[in-house]
PDB file of C-alpha atoms in Angstrom:
ATOM      1  CA  UNK A   1      -1.812 -27.678  -7.769  1.00 75.00           C
ATOM      2  CA  UNK A   2       0.296 -25.007  -9.436  1.00 91.00           C
ATOM      3  CA  UNK A   3       1.324 -22.081  -7.314  1.00 97.00           C
ATOM      4  CA  UNK A   4       1.827 -18.760  -9.032  1.00 98.00           C
ATOM      5  CA  UNK A   5       3.228 -15.579  -7.511  1.00 99.00           C
ATOM      6  CA  UNK A   6       3.725 -12.039  -8.735  1.00 99.00           C
ATOM      7  CA  UNK A   7       5.303  -8.961  -7.211  1.00 99.00           C
ATOM      8  CA  UNK A   8       5.313  -5.262  -8.007  1.00 99.00           C
ATOM      9  CA  UNK A   9       6.457  -1.967  -6.536  1.00 99.00           C
ATOM     10  CA  UNK A  10       5.384   1.672  -6.822  1.00 98.00           C
ATOM     11  CA  UNK A  11       6.764   4.965  -5.524  1.00 97.00           C
ATOM     12  CA  UNK A  12       4.362   6.620  -3.047  1.00 96.00           C
ATOM     13  CA  UNK A  13       6.431   9.647  -2.022  1.00 94.00           C
ATOM     14  CA  UNK A  14       4.004  12.502  -1.294  1.00 91.00           C
ATOM     15  CA  UNK A  15       4.718  16.095  -2.321  1.00 90.00           C
ATOM     16  CA  UNK A  16       7.142  18.240  -0.344  1.00 92.00           C
ATOM     17  CA  UNK A  17       5.166  20.138   2.283  1.00 86.00           C
ATOM     18  CA  UNK A  18       2.976  17.167   3.203  1.00 85.00           C
ATOM     19  CA  UNK A  19       2.371  16.953   6.966  1.00 82.00           C
ATOM     20  CA  UNK A  20       4.428  14.234   8.612  1.00 83.00           C
ATOM     21  CA  UNK A  21       3.964  12.065  11.697  1.00 77.00           C
ATOM     22  CA  UNK A  22       6.263  10.009  13.839  1.00 73.00           C
ATOM     23  CA  UNK A  23       7.812  12.351  16.368  1.00 70.00           C
ATOM     24  CA  UNK A  24       5.931  14.246  19.035  1.00 70.00           C
ATOM     25  CA  UNK A  25       6.344  17.925  18.495  1.00 71.00           C
ATOM     26  CA  UNK A  26       6.757  17.624  14.714  1.00 71.00           C
ATOM     27  CA  UNK A  27       4.506  20.305  13.318  1.00 75.00           C
ATOM     28  CA  UNK A  28       5.824  21.264   9.899  1.00 77.00           C
ATOM     29  CA  UNK A  29       5.562  19.512   6.585  1.00 83.00           C
ATOM     30  CA  UNK A  30       8.277  17.667   4.697  1.00 85.00           C
ATOM     31  CA  UNK A  31      11.039  20.012   3.542  1.00 86.00           C
ATOM     32  CA  UNK A  32      12.529  17.633   0.966  1.00 88.00           C
ATOM     33  CA  UNK A  33      12.974  14.012  -0.088  1.00 91.00           C
ATOM     34  CA  UNK A  34      15.945  11.987   1.137  1.00 91.00           C
ATOM     35  CA  UNK A  35      14.702   8.621  -0.175  1.00 94.00           C
ATOM     36  CA  UNK A  36      11.497   7.731  -1.963  1.00 96.00           C
ATOM     37  CA  UNK A  37       8.749   5.884  -0.121  1.00 96.00           C
ATOM     38  CA  UNK A  38       7.445   2.686  -1.734  1.00 98.00           C
ATOM     39  CA  UNK A  39       4.520   0.309  -1.778  1.00 98.00           C
ATOM     40  CA  UNK A  40       5.321  -3.318  -2.527  1.00 99.00           C
ATOM     41  CA  UNK A  41       2.774  -6.014  -3.317  1.00 99.00           C
ATOM     42  CA  UNK A  42       2.811  -9.793  -3.563  1.00 99.00           C
ATOM     43  CA  UNK A  43      -0.042 -11.777  -5.099  1.00 99.00           C
ATOM     44  CA  UNK A  44      -0.217 -15.566  -4.802  1.00 99.00           C
ATOM     45  CA  UNK A  45      -2.661 -17.878  -6.537  1.00 98.00           C
ATOM     46  CA  UNK A  46      -2.964 -21.676  -6.323  1.00 97.00           C
ATOM     47  CA  UNK A  47      -5.640 -21.975  -8.997  1.00 94.00           C
ATOM     48  CA  UNK A  48      -8.440 -22.024  -6.427  1.00 96.00           C
ATOM     49  CA  UNK A  49      -7.624 -19.189  -4.076  1.00 97.00           C
ATOM     50  CA  UNK A  50      -5.774 -15.940  -4.559  1.00 98.00           C
ATOM     51  CA  UNK A  51      -4.462 -13.524  -1.961  1.00 99.00           C
ATOM     52  CA  UNK A  52      -2.537 -10.261  -1.908  1.00 99.00           C
ATOM     53  CA  UNK A  53      -0.299  -8.482   0.552  1.00 99.00           C
ATOM     54  CA  UNK A  54       0.634  -4.840   0.056  1.00 99.00           C
ATOM     55  CA  UNK A  55       3.080  -3.097   2.366  1.00 98.00           C
ATOM     56  CA  UNK A  56       3.497   0.665   2.260  1.00 97.00           C
ATOM     57  CA  UNK A  57       6.169   2.956   3.671  1.00 96.00           C
ATOM     58  CA  UNK A  58       3.668   4.710   5.946  1.00 93.00           C
ATOM     59  CA  UNK A  59       3.579   5.135   9.718  1.00 90.00           C
ATOM     60  CA  UNK A  60       0.277   3.262   9.823  1.00 90.00           C
ATOM     61  CA  UNK A  61      -2.862   2.431   7.862  1.00 91.00           C
ATOM     62  CA  UNK A  62      -6.295   3.272   9.192  1.00 89.00           C
ATOM     63  CA  UNK A  63      -9.532   1.378   8.581  1.00 92.00           C
ATOM     64  CA  UNK A  64     -10.683   3.864   5.972  1.00 91.00           C
ATOM     65  CA  UNK A  65      -7.544   3.407   3.848  1.00 93.00           C
ATOM     66  CA  UNK A  66      -7.575  -0.385   4.254  1.00 96.00           C
ATOM     67  CA  UNK A  67     -11.249  -0.589   3.238  1.00 97.00           C
ATOM     68  CA  UNK A  68     -10.688   1.593   0.187  1.00 96.00           C
ATOM     69  CA  UNK A  69      -7.640  -0.401  -0.974  1.00 98.00           C
ATOM     70  CA  UNK A  70      -9.471  -3.706  -0.493  1.00 99.00           C
ATOM     71  CA  UNK A  71     -12.584  -2.510  -2.336  1.00 99.00           C
ATOM     72  CA  UNK A  72     -10.639  -1.086  -5.283  1.00 98.00           C
ATOM     73  CA  UNK A  73      -8.247  -4.028  -5.587  1.00 99.00           C
ATOM     74  CA  UNK A  74     -11.003  -6.634  -5.242  1.00 99.00           C
ATOM     75  CA  UNK A  75     -13.042  -4.924  -7.947  1.00 98.00           C
ATOM     76  CA  UNK A  76     -10.076  -4.695 -10.317  1.00 98.00           C
ATOM     77  CA  UNK A  77      -8.511  -8.119  -9.704  1.00 98.00           C
ATOM     78  CA  UNK A  78     -11.227 -10.491  -8.537  1.00 98.00           C
ATOM     79  CA  UNK A  79      -9.226 -11.247  -5.389  1.00 99.00           C
ATOM     80  CA  UNK A  80     -11.718 -11.387  -2.500  1.00 99.00           C
ATOM     81  CA  UNK A  81     -11.422  -8.329  -0.251  1.00 99.00           C
ATOM     82  CA  UNK A  82     -11.000 -10.632   2.768  1.00 98.00           C
ATOM     83  CA  UNK A  83      -7.869 -12.048   1.087  1.00 99.00           C
ATOM     84  CA  UNK A  84      -6.197  -8.643   0.694  1.00 99.00           C
ATOM     85  CA  UNK A  85      -3.833  -7.658   3.501  1.00 99.00           C
ATOM     86  CA  UNK A  86      -2.716  -4.037   3.842  1.00 98.00           C
ATOM     87  CA  UNK A  87       0.281  -3.262   6.055  1.00 98.00           C
ATOM     88  CA  UNK A  88       2.575  -0.366   6.923  1.00 95.00           C
ATOM     89  CA  UNK A  89       6.325  -0.447   7.544  1.00 96.00           C
ATOM     90  CA  UNK A  90       5.809   2.131  10.316  1.00 93.00           C
ATOM     91  CA  UNK A  91       8.336   4.587   8.913  1.00 91.00           C
ATOM     92  CA  UNK A  92       8.829   7.809  10.842  1.00 86.00           C
ATOM     93  CA  UNK A  93       9.858   9.516   7.604  1.00 85.00           C
ATOM     94  CA  UNK A  94       6.487   9.565   5.884  1.00 86.00           C
ATOM     95  CA  UNK A  95       3.173  11.380   5.803  1.00 86.00           C
ATOM     96  CA  UNK A  96       0.783  11.804   8.706  1.00 77.00           C
ATOM     97  CA  UNK A  97      -1.581   8.966   9.396  1.00 68.00           C
ATOM     98  CA  UNK A  98      -1.186   7.935  13.020  1.00 59.00           C
ATOM     99  CA  UNK A  99      -1.486  11.002  15.254  1.00 60.00           C
ATOM    100  CA  UNK A 100      -3.227  12.886  12.450  1.00 64.00           C
ATOM    101  CA  UNK A 101      -5.301  11.366   9.662  1.00 65.00           C
ATOM    102  CA  UNK A 102      -4.051  11.545   6.105  1.00 65.00           C
ATOM    103  CA  UNK A 103      -5.828  14.340   4.297  1.00 78.00           C
ATOM    104  CA  UNK A 104      -8.616  13.334   1.912  1.00 83.00           C
ATOM    105  CA  UNK A 105      -6.635  13.965  -1.270  1.00 86.00           C
ATOM    106  CA  UNK A 106      -3.611  11.989  -0.074  1.00 87.00           C
ATOM    107  CA  UNK A 107      -5.837   9.152   1.172  1.00 88.00           C
ATOM    108  CA  UNK A 108      -7.380   8.963  -2.302  1.00 92.00           C
ATOM    109  CA  UNK A 109      -3.958   8.876  -3.991  1.00 93.00           C
ATOM    110  CA  UNK A 110      -2.637   6.242  -1.565  1.00 93.00           C
ATOM    111  CA  UNK A 111      -5.719   4.032  -1.966  1.00 96.00           C
ATOM    112  CA  UNK A 112      -5.543   4.236  -5.749  1.00 97.00           C
ATOM    113  CA  UNK A 113      -1.783   3.595  -5.806  1.00 98.00           C
ATOM    114  CA  UNK A 114      -1.834   0.680  -3.350  1.00 98.00           C
ATOM    115  CA  UNK A 115      -4.693  -0.973  -5.247  1.00 99.00           C
ATOM    116  CA  UNK A 116      -2.790  -0.348  -8.476  1.00 99.00           C
ATOM    117  CA  UNK A 117       0.367  -2.046  -7.220  1.00 99.00           C
ATOM    118  CA  UNK A 118      -1.741  -5.102  -6.303  1.00 99.00           C
ATOM    119  CA  UNK A 119      -3.094  -5.120  -9.861  1.00 99.00           C
ATOM    120  CA  UNK A 120       0.461  -4.850 -11.214  1.00 99.00           C
ATOM    121  CA  UNK A 121       1.573  -7.781  -9.038  1.00 99.00           C
ATOM    122  CA  UNK A 122      -1.324  -9.872 -10.330  1.00 99.00           C
ATOM    123  CA  UNK A 123      -0.238  -9.163 -13.924  1.00 98.00           C
ATOM    124  CA  UNK A 124       3.204 -10.535 -12.991  1.00 99.00           C
ATOM    125  CA  UNK A 125       1.905 -13.934 -11.825  1.00 98.00           C
ATOM    126  CA  UNK A 126       4.387 -16.675 -12.767  1.00 98.00           C
ATOM    127  CA  UNK A 127       4.859 -20.288 -11.644  1.00 98.00           C
ATOM    128  CA  UNK A 128       6.433 -20.337  -8.183  1.00 96.00           C
ATOM    129  CA  UNK A 129       7.801 -22.860  -5.701  1.00 91.00           C
ATOM    130  CA  UNK A 130       7.736 -22.603  -1.919  1.00 84.00           C
TER     131      UNK A 130
END
């Protein structure tokens, strides 16, 4: 059995003005960018089974976003949707998504970008050792 692994990263910083979550009483949108937010993905494949993990600098991920990422990534990569894990770092310096849902446009961008970083990680598959 040959294990292969690939990793990739993408910037997911939303536009200034995007509503933020993470502190009760926070009502306004982002006024600037201190540090970019990222999504990082790892894909592993043993020749029989492949799996992906994508972690995003978001306060949380809801079922709708997870389902969209899994569907898009599975379609593009052949990795079974059940083998795609979507996680959040739980940053308090990112867009809404816990107390308030991400807006439709931002959800679409995030889903597309997170699925894309999984695809990029798959393209980087190289022999690996545990």
